[in-house]
Coordinates of C-alpha atoms and ligand atoms in Angstrom, one line a residue:
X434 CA -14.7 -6.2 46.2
X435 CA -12.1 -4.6 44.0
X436 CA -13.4 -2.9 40.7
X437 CA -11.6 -3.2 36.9
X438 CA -11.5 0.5 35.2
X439 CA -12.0 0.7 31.2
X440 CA -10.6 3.5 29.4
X441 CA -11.3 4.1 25.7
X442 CA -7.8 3.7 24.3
X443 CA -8.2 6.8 21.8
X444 CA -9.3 9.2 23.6
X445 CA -8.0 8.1 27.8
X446 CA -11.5 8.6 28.9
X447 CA -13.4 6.5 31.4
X448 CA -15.6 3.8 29.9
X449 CA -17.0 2.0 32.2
X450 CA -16.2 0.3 36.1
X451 CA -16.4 -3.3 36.5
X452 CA -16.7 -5.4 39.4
X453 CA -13.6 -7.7 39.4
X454 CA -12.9 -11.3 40.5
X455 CA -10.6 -12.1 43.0
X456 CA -9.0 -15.3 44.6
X457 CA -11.8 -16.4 46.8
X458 CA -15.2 -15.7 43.8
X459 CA -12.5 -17.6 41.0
X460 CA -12.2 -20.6 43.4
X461 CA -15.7 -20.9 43.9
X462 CA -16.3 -20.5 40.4
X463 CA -13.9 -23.2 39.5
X464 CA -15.8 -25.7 41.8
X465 CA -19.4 -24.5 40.7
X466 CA -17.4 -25.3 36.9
X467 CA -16.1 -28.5 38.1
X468 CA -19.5 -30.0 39.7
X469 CA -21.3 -28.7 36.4
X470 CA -19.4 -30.5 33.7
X471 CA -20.3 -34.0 34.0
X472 CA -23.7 -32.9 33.4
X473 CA -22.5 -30.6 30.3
X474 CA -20.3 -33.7 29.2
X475 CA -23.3 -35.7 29.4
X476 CA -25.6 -33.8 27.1
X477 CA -25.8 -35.3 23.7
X478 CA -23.7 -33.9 21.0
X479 CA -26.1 -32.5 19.3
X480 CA -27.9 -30.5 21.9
X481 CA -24.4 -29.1 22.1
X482 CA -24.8 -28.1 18.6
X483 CA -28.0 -26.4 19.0
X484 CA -26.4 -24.1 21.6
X485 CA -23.1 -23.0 19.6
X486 CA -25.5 -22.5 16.9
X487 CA -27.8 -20.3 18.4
X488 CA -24.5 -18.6 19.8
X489 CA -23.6 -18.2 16.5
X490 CA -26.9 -16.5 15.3
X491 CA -27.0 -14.3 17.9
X492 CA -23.3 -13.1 17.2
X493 CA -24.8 -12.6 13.5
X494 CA -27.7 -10.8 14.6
X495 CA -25.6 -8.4 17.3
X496 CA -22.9 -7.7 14.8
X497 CA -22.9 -4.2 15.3
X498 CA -23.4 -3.6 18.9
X499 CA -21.2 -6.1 19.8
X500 CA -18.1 -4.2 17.0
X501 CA -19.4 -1.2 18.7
X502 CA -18.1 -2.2 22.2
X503 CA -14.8 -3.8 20.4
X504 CA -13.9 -0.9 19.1
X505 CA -14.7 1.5 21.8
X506 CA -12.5 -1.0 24.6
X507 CA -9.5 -1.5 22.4
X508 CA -9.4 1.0 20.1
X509 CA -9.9 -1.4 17.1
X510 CA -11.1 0.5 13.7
X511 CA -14.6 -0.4 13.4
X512 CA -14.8 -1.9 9.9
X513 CA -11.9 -4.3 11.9
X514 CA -14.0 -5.0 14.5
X515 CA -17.1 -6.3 12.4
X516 CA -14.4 -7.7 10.4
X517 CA -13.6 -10.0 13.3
X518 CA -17.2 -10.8 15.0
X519 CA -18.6 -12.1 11.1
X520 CA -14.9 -13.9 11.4
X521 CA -15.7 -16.1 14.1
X522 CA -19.0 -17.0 12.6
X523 CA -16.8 -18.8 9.8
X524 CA -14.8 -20.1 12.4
X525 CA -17.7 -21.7 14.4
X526 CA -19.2 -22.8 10.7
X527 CA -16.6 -25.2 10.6
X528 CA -16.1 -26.4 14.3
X529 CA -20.0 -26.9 14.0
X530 CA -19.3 -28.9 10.6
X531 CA -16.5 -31.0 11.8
X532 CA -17.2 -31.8 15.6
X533 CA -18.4 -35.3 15.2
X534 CA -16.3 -36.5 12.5
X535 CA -13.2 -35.0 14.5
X536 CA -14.8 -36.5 17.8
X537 CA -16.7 -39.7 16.6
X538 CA -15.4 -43.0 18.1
X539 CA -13.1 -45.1 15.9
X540 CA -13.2 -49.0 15.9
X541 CA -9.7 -49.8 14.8
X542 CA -9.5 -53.5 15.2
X543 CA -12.3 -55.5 15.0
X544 CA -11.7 -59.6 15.3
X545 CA -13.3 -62.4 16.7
X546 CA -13.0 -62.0 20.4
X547 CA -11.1 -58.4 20.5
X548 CA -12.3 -55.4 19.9
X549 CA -10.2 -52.0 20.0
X550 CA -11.5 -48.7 19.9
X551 CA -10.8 -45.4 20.4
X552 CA -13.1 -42.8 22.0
X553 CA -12.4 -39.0 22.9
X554 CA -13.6 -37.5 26.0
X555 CA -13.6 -34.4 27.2
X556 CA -10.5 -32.7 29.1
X557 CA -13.2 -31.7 31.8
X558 CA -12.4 -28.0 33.5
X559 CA -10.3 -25.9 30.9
X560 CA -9.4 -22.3 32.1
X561 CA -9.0 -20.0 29.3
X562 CA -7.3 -16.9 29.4
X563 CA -7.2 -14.9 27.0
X564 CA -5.7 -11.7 24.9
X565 CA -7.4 -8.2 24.2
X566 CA -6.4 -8.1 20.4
X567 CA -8.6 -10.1 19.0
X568 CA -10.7 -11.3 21.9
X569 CA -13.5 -12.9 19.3
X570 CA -10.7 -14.8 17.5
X571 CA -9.0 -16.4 20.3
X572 CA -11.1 -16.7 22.8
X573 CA -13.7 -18.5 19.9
X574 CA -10.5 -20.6 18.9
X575 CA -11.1 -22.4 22.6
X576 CA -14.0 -22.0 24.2
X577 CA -16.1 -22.9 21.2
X578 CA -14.7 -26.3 20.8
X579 CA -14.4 -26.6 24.5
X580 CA -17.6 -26.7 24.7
X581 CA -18.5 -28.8 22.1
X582 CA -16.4 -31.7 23.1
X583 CA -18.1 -31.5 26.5
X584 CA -15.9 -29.2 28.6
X585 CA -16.7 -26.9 31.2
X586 CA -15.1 -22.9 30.6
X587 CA -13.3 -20.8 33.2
X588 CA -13.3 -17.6 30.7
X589 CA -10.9 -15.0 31.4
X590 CA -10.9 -12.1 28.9
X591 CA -7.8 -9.4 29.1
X592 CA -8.9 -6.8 31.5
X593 CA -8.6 -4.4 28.1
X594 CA -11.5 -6.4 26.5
X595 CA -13.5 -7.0 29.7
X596 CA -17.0 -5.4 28.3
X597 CA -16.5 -7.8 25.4
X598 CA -15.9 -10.5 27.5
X599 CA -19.4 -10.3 29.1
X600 CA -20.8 -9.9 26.0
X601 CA -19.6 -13.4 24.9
X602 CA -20.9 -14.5 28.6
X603 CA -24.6 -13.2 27.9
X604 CA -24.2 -14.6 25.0
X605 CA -23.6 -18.5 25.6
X606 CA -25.8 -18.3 28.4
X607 CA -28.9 -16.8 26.3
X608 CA -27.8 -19.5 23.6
X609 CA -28.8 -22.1 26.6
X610 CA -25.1 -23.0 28.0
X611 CA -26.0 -23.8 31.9
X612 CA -24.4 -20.4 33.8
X613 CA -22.3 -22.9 35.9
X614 CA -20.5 -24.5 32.5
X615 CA -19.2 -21.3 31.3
X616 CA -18.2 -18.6 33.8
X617 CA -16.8 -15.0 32.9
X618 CA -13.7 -13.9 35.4
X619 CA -13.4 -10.2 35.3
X620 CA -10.1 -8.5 35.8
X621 CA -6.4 -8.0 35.4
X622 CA -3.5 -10.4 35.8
X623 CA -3.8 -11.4 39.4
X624 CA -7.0 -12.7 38.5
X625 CA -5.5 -14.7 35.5
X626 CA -3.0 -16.0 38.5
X627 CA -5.7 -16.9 40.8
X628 CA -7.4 -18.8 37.7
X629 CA -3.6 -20.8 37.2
X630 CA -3.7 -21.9 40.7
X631 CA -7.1 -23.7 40.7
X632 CA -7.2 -27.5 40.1
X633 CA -8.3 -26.7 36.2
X634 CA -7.9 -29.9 34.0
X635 CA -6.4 -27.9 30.9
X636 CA -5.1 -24.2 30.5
X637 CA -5.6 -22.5 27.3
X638 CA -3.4 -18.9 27.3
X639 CA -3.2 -16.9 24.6
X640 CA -0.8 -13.6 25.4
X641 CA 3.0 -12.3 25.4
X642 CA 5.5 -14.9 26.2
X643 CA 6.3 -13.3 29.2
X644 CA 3.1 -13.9 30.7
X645 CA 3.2 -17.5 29.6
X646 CA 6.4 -18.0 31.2
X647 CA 4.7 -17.0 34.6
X648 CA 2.0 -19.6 34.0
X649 CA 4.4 -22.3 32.9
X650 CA 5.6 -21.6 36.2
X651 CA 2.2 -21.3 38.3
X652 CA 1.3 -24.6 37.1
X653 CA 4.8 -26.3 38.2
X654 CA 4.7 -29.8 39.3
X655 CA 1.1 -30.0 38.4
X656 CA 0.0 -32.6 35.8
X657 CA -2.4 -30.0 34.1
X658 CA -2.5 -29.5 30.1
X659 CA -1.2 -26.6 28.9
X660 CA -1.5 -24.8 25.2
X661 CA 0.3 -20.7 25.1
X662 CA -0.1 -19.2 22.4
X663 CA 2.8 -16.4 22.8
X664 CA 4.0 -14.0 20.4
X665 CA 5.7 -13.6 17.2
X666 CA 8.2 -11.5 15.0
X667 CA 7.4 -12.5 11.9
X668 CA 9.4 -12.6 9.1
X669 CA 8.7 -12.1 4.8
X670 CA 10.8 -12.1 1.8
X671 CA 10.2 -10.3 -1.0
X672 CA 11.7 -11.7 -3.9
X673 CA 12.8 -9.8 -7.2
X674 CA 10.4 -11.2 -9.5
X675 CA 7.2 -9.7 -8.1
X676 CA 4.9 -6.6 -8.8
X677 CA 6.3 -4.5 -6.8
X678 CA 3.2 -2.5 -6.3
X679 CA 0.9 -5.2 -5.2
X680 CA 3.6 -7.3 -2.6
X681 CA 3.9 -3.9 -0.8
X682 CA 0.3 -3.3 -0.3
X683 CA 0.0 -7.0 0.7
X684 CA 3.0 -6.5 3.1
X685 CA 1.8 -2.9 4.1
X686 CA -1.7 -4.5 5.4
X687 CA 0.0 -7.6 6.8
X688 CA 2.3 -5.0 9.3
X689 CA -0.4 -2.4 9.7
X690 CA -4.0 -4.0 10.0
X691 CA -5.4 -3.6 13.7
X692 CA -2.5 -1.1 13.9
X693 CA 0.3 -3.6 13.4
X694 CA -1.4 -5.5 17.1
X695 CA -1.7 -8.4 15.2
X696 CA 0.7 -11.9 16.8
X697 CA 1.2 -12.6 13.0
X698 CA 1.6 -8.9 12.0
X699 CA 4.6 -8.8 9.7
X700 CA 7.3 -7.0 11.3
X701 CA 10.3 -7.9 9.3
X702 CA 11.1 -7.2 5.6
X703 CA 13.8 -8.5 3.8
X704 CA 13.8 -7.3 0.4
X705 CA 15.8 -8.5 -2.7
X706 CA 18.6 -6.2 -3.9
X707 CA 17.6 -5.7 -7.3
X708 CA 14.0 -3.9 -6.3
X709 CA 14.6 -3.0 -2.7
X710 CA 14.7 0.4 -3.8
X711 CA 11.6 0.2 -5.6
X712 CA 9.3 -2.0 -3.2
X713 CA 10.5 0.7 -0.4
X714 CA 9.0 3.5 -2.0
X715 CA 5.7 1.3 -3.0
X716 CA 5.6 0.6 1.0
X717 CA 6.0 4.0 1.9
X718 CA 3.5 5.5 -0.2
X719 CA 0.8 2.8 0.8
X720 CA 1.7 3.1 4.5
X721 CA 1.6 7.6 4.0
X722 CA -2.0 6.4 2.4
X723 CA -3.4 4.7 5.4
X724 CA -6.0 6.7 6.9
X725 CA -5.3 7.0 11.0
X726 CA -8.6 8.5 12.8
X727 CA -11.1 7.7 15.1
X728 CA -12.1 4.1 15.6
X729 CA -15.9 4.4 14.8
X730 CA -15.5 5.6 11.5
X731 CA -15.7 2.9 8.8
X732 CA -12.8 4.8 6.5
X733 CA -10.2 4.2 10.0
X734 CA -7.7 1.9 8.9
X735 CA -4.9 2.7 12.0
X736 CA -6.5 3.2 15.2
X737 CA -5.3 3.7 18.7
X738 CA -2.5 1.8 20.5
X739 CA -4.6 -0.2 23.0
X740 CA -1.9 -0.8 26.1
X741 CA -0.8 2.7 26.9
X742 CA 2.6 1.5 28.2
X743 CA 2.5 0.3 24.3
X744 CA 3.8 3.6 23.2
X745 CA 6.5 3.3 25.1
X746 CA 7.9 0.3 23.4
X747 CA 7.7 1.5 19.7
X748 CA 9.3 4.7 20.9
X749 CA 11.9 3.1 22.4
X750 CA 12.5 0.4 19.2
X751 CA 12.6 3.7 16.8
X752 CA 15.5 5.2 19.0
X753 CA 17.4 1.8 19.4
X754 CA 17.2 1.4 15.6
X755 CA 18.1 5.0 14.7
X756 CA 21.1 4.9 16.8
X757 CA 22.2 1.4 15.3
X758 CA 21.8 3.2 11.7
X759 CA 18.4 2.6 10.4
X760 CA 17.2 5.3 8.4
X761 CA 13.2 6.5 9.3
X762 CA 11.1 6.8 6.5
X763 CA 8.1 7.8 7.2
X764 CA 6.3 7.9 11.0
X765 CA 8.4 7.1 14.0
X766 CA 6.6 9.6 16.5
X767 CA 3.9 10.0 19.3
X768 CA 0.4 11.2 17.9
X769 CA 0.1 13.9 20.2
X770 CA -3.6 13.8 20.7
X771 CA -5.5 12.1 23.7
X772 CA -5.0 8.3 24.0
X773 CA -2.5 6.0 23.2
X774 CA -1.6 6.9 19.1
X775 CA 1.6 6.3 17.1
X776 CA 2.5 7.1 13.8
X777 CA 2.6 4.3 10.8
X778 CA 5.9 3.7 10.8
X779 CA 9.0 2.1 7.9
X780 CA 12.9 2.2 8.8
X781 CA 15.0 0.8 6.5
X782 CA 18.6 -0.1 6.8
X783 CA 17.7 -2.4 10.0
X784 CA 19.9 -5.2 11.4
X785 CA 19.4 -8.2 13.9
X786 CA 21.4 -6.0 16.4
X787 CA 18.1 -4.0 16.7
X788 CA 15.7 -4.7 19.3
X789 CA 12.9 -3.7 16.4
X790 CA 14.5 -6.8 14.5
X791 CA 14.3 -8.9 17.3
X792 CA 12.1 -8.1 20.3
X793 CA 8.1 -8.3 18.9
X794 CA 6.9 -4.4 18.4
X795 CA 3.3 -4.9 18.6
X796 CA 2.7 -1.7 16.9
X797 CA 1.9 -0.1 13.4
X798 CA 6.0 -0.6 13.1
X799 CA 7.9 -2.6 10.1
X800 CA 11.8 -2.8 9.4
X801 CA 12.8 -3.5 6.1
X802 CA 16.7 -5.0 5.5
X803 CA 17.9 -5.6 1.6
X804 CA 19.2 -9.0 0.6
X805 CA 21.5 -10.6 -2.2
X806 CA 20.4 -13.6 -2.2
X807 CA 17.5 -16.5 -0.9
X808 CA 20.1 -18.3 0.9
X809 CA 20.8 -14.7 3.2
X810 CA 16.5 -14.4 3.7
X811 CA 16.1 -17.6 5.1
X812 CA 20.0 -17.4 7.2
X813 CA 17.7 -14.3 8.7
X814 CA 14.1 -15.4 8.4
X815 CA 15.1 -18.0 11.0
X816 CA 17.3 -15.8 13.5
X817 CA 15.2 -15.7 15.8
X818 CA 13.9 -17.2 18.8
X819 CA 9.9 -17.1 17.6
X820 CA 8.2 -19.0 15.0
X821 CA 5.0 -18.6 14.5
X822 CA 4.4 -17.1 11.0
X823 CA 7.1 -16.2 8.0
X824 CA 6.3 -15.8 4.5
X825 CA 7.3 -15.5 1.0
X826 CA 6.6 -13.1 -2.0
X827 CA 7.9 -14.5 -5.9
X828 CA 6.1 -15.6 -9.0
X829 CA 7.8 -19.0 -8.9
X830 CA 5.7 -21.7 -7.3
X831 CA 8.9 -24.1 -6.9
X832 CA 10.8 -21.7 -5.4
X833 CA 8.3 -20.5 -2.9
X834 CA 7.7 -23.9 -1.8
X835 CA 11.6 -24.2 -1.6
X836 CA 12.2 -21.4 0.6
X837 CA 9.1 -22.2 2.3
X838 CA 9.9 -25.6 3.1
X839 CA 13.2 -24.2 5.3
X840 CA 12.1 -21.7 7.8
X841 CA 11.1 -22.8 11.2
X842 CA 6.9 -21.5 11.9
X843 CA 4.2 -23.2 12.3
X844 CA 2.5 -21.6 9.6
X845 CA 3.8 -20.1 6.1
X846 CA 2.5 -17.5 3.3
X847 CA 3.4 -17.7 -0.5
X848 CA 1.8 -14.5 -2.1
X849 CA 0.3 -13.6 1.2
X850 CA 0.7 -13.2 5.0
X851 CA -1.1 -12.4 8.3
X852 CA -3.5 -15.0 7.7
X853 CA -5.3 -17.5 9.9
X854 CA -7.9 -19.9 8.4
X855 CA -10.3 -22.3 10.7
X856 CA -9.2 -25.7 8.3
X857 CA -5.3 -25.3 9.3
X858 CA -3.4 -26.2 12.8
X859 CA -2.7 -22.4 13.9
X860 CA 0.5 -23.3 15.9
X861 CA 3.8 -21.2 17.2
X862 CA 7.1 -22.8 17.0
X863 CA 9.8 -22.0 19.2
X864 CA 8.6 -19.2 21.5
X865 CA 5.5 -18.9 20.0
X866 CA 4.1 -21.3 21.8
X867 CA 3.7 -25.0 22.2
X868 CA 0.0 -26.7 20.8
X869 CA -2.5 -25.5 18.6
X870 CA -6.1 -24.4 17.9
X871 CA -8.2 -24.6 14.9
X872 CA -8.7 -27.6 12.1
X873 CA -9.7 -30.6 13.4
X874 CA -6.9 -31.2 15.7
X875 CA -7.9 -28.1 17.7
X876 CA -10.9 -29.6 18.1
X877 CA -9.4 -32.9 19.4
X878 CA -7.0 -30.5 21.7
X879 CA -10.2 -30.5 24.0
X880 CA -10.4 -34.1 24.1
X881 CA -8.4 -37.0 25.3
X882 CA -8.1 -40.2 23.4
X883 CA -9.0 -43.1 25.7
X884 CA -8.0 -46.5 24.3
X885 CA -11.2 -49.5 24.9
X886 CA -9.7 -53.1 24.7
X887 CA -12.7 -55.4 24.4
X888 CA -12.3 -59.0 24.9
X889 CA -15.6 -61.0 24.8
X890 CA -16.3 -63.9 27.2
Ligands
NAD1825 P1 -0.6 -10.5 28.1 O1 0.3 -11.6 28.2 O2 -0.3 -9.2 28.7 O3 -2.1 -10.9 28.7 C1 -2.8 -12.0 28.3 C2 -3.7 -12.5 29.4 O4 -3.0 -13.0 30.5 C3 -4.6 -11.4 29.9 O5 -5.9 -11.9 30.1 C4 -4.0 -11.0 31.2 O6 -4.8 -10.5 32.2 C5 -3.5 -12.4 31.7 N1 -2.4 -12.4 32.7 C6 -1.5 -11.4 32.9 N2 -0.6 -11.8 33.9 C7 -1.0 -13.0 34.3 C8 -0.5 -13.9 35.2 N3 0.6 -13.7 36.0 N4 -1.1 -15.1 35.3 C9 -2.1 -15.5 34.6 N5 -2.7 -14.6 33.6 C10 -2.1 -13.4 33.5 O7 -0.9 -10.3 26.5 P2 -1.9 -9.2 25.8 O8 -1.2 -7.9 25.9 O9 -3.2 -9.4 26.2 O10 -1.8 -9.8 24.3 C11 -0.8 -9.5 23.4 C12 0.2 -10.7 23.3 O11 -0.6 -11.8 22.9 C13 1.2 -10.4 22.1 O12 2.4 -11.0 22.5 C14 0.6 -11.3 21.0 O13 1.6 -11.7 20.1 C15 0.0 -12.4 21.7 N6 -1.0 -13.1 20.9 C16 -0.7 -14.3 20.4 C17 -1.6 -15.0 19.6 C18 -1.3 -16.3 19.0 O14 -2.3 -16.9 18.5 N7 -0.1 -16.8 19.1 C19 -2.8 -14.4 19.4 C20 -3.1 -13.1 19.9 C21 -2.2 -12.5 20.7

């Protein structure tokens, strides 16, 4: 059997050696998952409940072991990484709140002799695979209402969070989810492939679009349901009416937090004329303040870049950009330490030619462009081919909701950004993705409406 290496992303040691999955132990997985679900489907709702819930607990009472072996994996600061664990508790809060209401069946005509109703049953197999940077959030964002609605789980955690993918795996089956119903598959992206080709009901990705294009195209003629969740480059507009100081230390956390490896980081500025000068220096002096340092410490705010090749990238974007005229402000190099580290980086002066304007970064990287006027932000808030987040910074409530109200992503920010809440349909436009998690329709994502026509006799 082959075996999955782990290397601490901050340092390029050796973590730890997993055993990995291959084509023939994730087919016999997905058949051990595809006898087990009727039974799973079977057990009443709120036996479900009691399982997610004591899921939950346990997440709640392993906080710190479990940010411990987030942080070590991917490199994520560690006040992050508790950050994200005691997230997900929220999340499930409200699945756990809204399951049967979301789920219940509806009786929508009711006459003498007819009946209609509406029921929702459970997709059945759903293979899940899943992205390293914030493996509780989006891997929670399925499998917990997946479950819940009476699916079976194919997990498959990036091979860079693969420790905290058996944690979660411990973790549902301690909570009293049958071993067979959800099933951990260890390993890189042939394993992810192998998962693609098995006769799954639903497939849940979360990753780059150029992953999502290959499964697009694994799945092929297959009728199987498919939800990416792809990436971003995601646009805000800072208006001339703001305090300066406070929109750039909302905009400095919205690019930087988890080192800017966020899908909804913000990696485009566009600044109006009259205080671009201004919010530039507020930026640069938050971003100079951000302390970059060793994930376990609870004062690291920029940690590691997780995907060595990573580095490579932002390098590459900071060179494209300089070349094209951007002018570096602060950052823009290598941290030449062990592991995979790159500075907190601003350029200003960027333009759509740039690949840092166009092509996702993924990186503690932001470009900044000035604007004259609302009508150019939202001309270049919308040139491009993603959608998944764009935002807006002003004191005027009609004007936000105005600018808002034209640009094309499936969620948008007035006086914030880079935020996801359970209660709201996180969705990508565009290349972002197609379908959605969270609020109660990503619950009902892991359900299929089946229509009852009852005539009596
Ligand atoms: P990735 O595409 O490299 O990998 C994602 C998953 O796909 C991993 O589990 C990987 O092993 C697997 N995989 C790789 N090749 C495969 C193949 N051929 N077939 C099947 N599976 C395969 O992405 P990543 O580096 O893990 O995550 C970063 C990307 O995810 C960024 O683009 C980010 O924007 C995006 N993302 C999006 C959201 C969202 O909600 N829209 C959330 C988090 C991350």
């Amino acid at each position: 059997m082959s075996t999955l290496k782990i290397t601490n992303p901050a340092t390029g040691e050796a973590l730890a050696e997993l055993l990995a999955d291959d084509a023939t132990t994730v087919s016999a997985k997905a058949q051990r998952a595809r006898a087990a679900q009727p039974g799973w489907s079977a057990v009443p709702l709120a036996e479900r409940k009691d399982c997610v819930m004591r899921f939950r607990d346990a997440l709640a009472a392993q906080v710190e072991a479990l940010a411990a072996t987030l942080s070590l994996e991917v490199g994520k600061p560690i006040t992050q990484s508790r950050n994200e664990v005691n997230g997900l508790i929220g999340r499930i809060d409200f699945f756990l709140a809204q399951c049967e209401r979301s789920t219940a069946t509806e009786t929508v005509l009711a006459e003498p002799g007819i009946t209609e109703r509406i029921s929702h049953e459970p997709l059945g197999v759903v293979g899940n695979i899943s992205a390293w940077n914030y493996p509780y959030f989006v891997g929670g964002n399925v499998f917990v209402p997946a479950l819940l609605t009476g699916n079976a789980v194919l997990y498959k955690p990036s091979e860079c969070a693969a420790l905290t993918g058996q944690h979660i795996a411990r973790l549902w089956h301690e909570a009293g989810v049958p071993a067979d119903v959800f099933q951990l598959m260890v390993g890189a992206g042939e394993v992810g492939a192998a998962l693609v080709a098995q006769p799954v009901d639903a497939l849940f990705f979360t990753g780059s679009y150029t992953t999502g294009m290959k499964i697009t195209q694994g799945v092929g003629r297959r009728i199987v349901k498919l939800q990416l969740e792809l990436g971003g480059k995601d646009p805000t507009y800072v208006c001339e009416d703001v305090d300066v100081k406070t929109a750039a230390e909302s905009v400095a956390d919205g690019a930087m937090y988890n080192s800017g490896q966020s899908c909804c980081s913000v990696e485009r500025v566009y600044v109006h004329e009259q205080i671009h000068d201004r919010f530039v220096a507020a930026l640069v002096e938050t971003v100079r303040g951000l302390r970059v340092g060793d994930p376990m410490d609870a004062s690291t705010y920029i940690g590691p870049i997780t995907r060595a090749a990573q580095v490579q990238v932002l390098q590459a974007q900071v060179a494209d950009a300089l070349a094209r005229g951007a002018t570096l402000q602060v950052g823009g190099h290598r941290i030449e330490r062990p592991g995979n580290w790159f500075e907190p980086t601003v350029l200003t002066e960027a333009d759509h030619t740039m690949e840092l304007m166009r092509e996702e970064s993924f990186g503690p990287i932001v470009g900044v462009r000035k604007v004259g006027s609302d009508a150019e932000a939202v001309k270049l808030m919308n040139d491009t081919r993603y959608g998944l987040t764009a935002g807006v910074y002003t004191r005027d409530e009609w004007r936000a909701k105005a600018l808002l109200s034209q640009l094309n992503a499936g969620s948008v920010y007035w006086n914030c950004c880079d935020r996801v809440s359970p209660r709201l349909p996180w969705s990508g436009w565009g290349d972002s993705g197609i379908g959605l998690t969270l609020s109660t329709y990503g619950i009902q994502a892991f359900t299929r409406p089946k229509a009852w026509h009852l005539r009596t006799p």
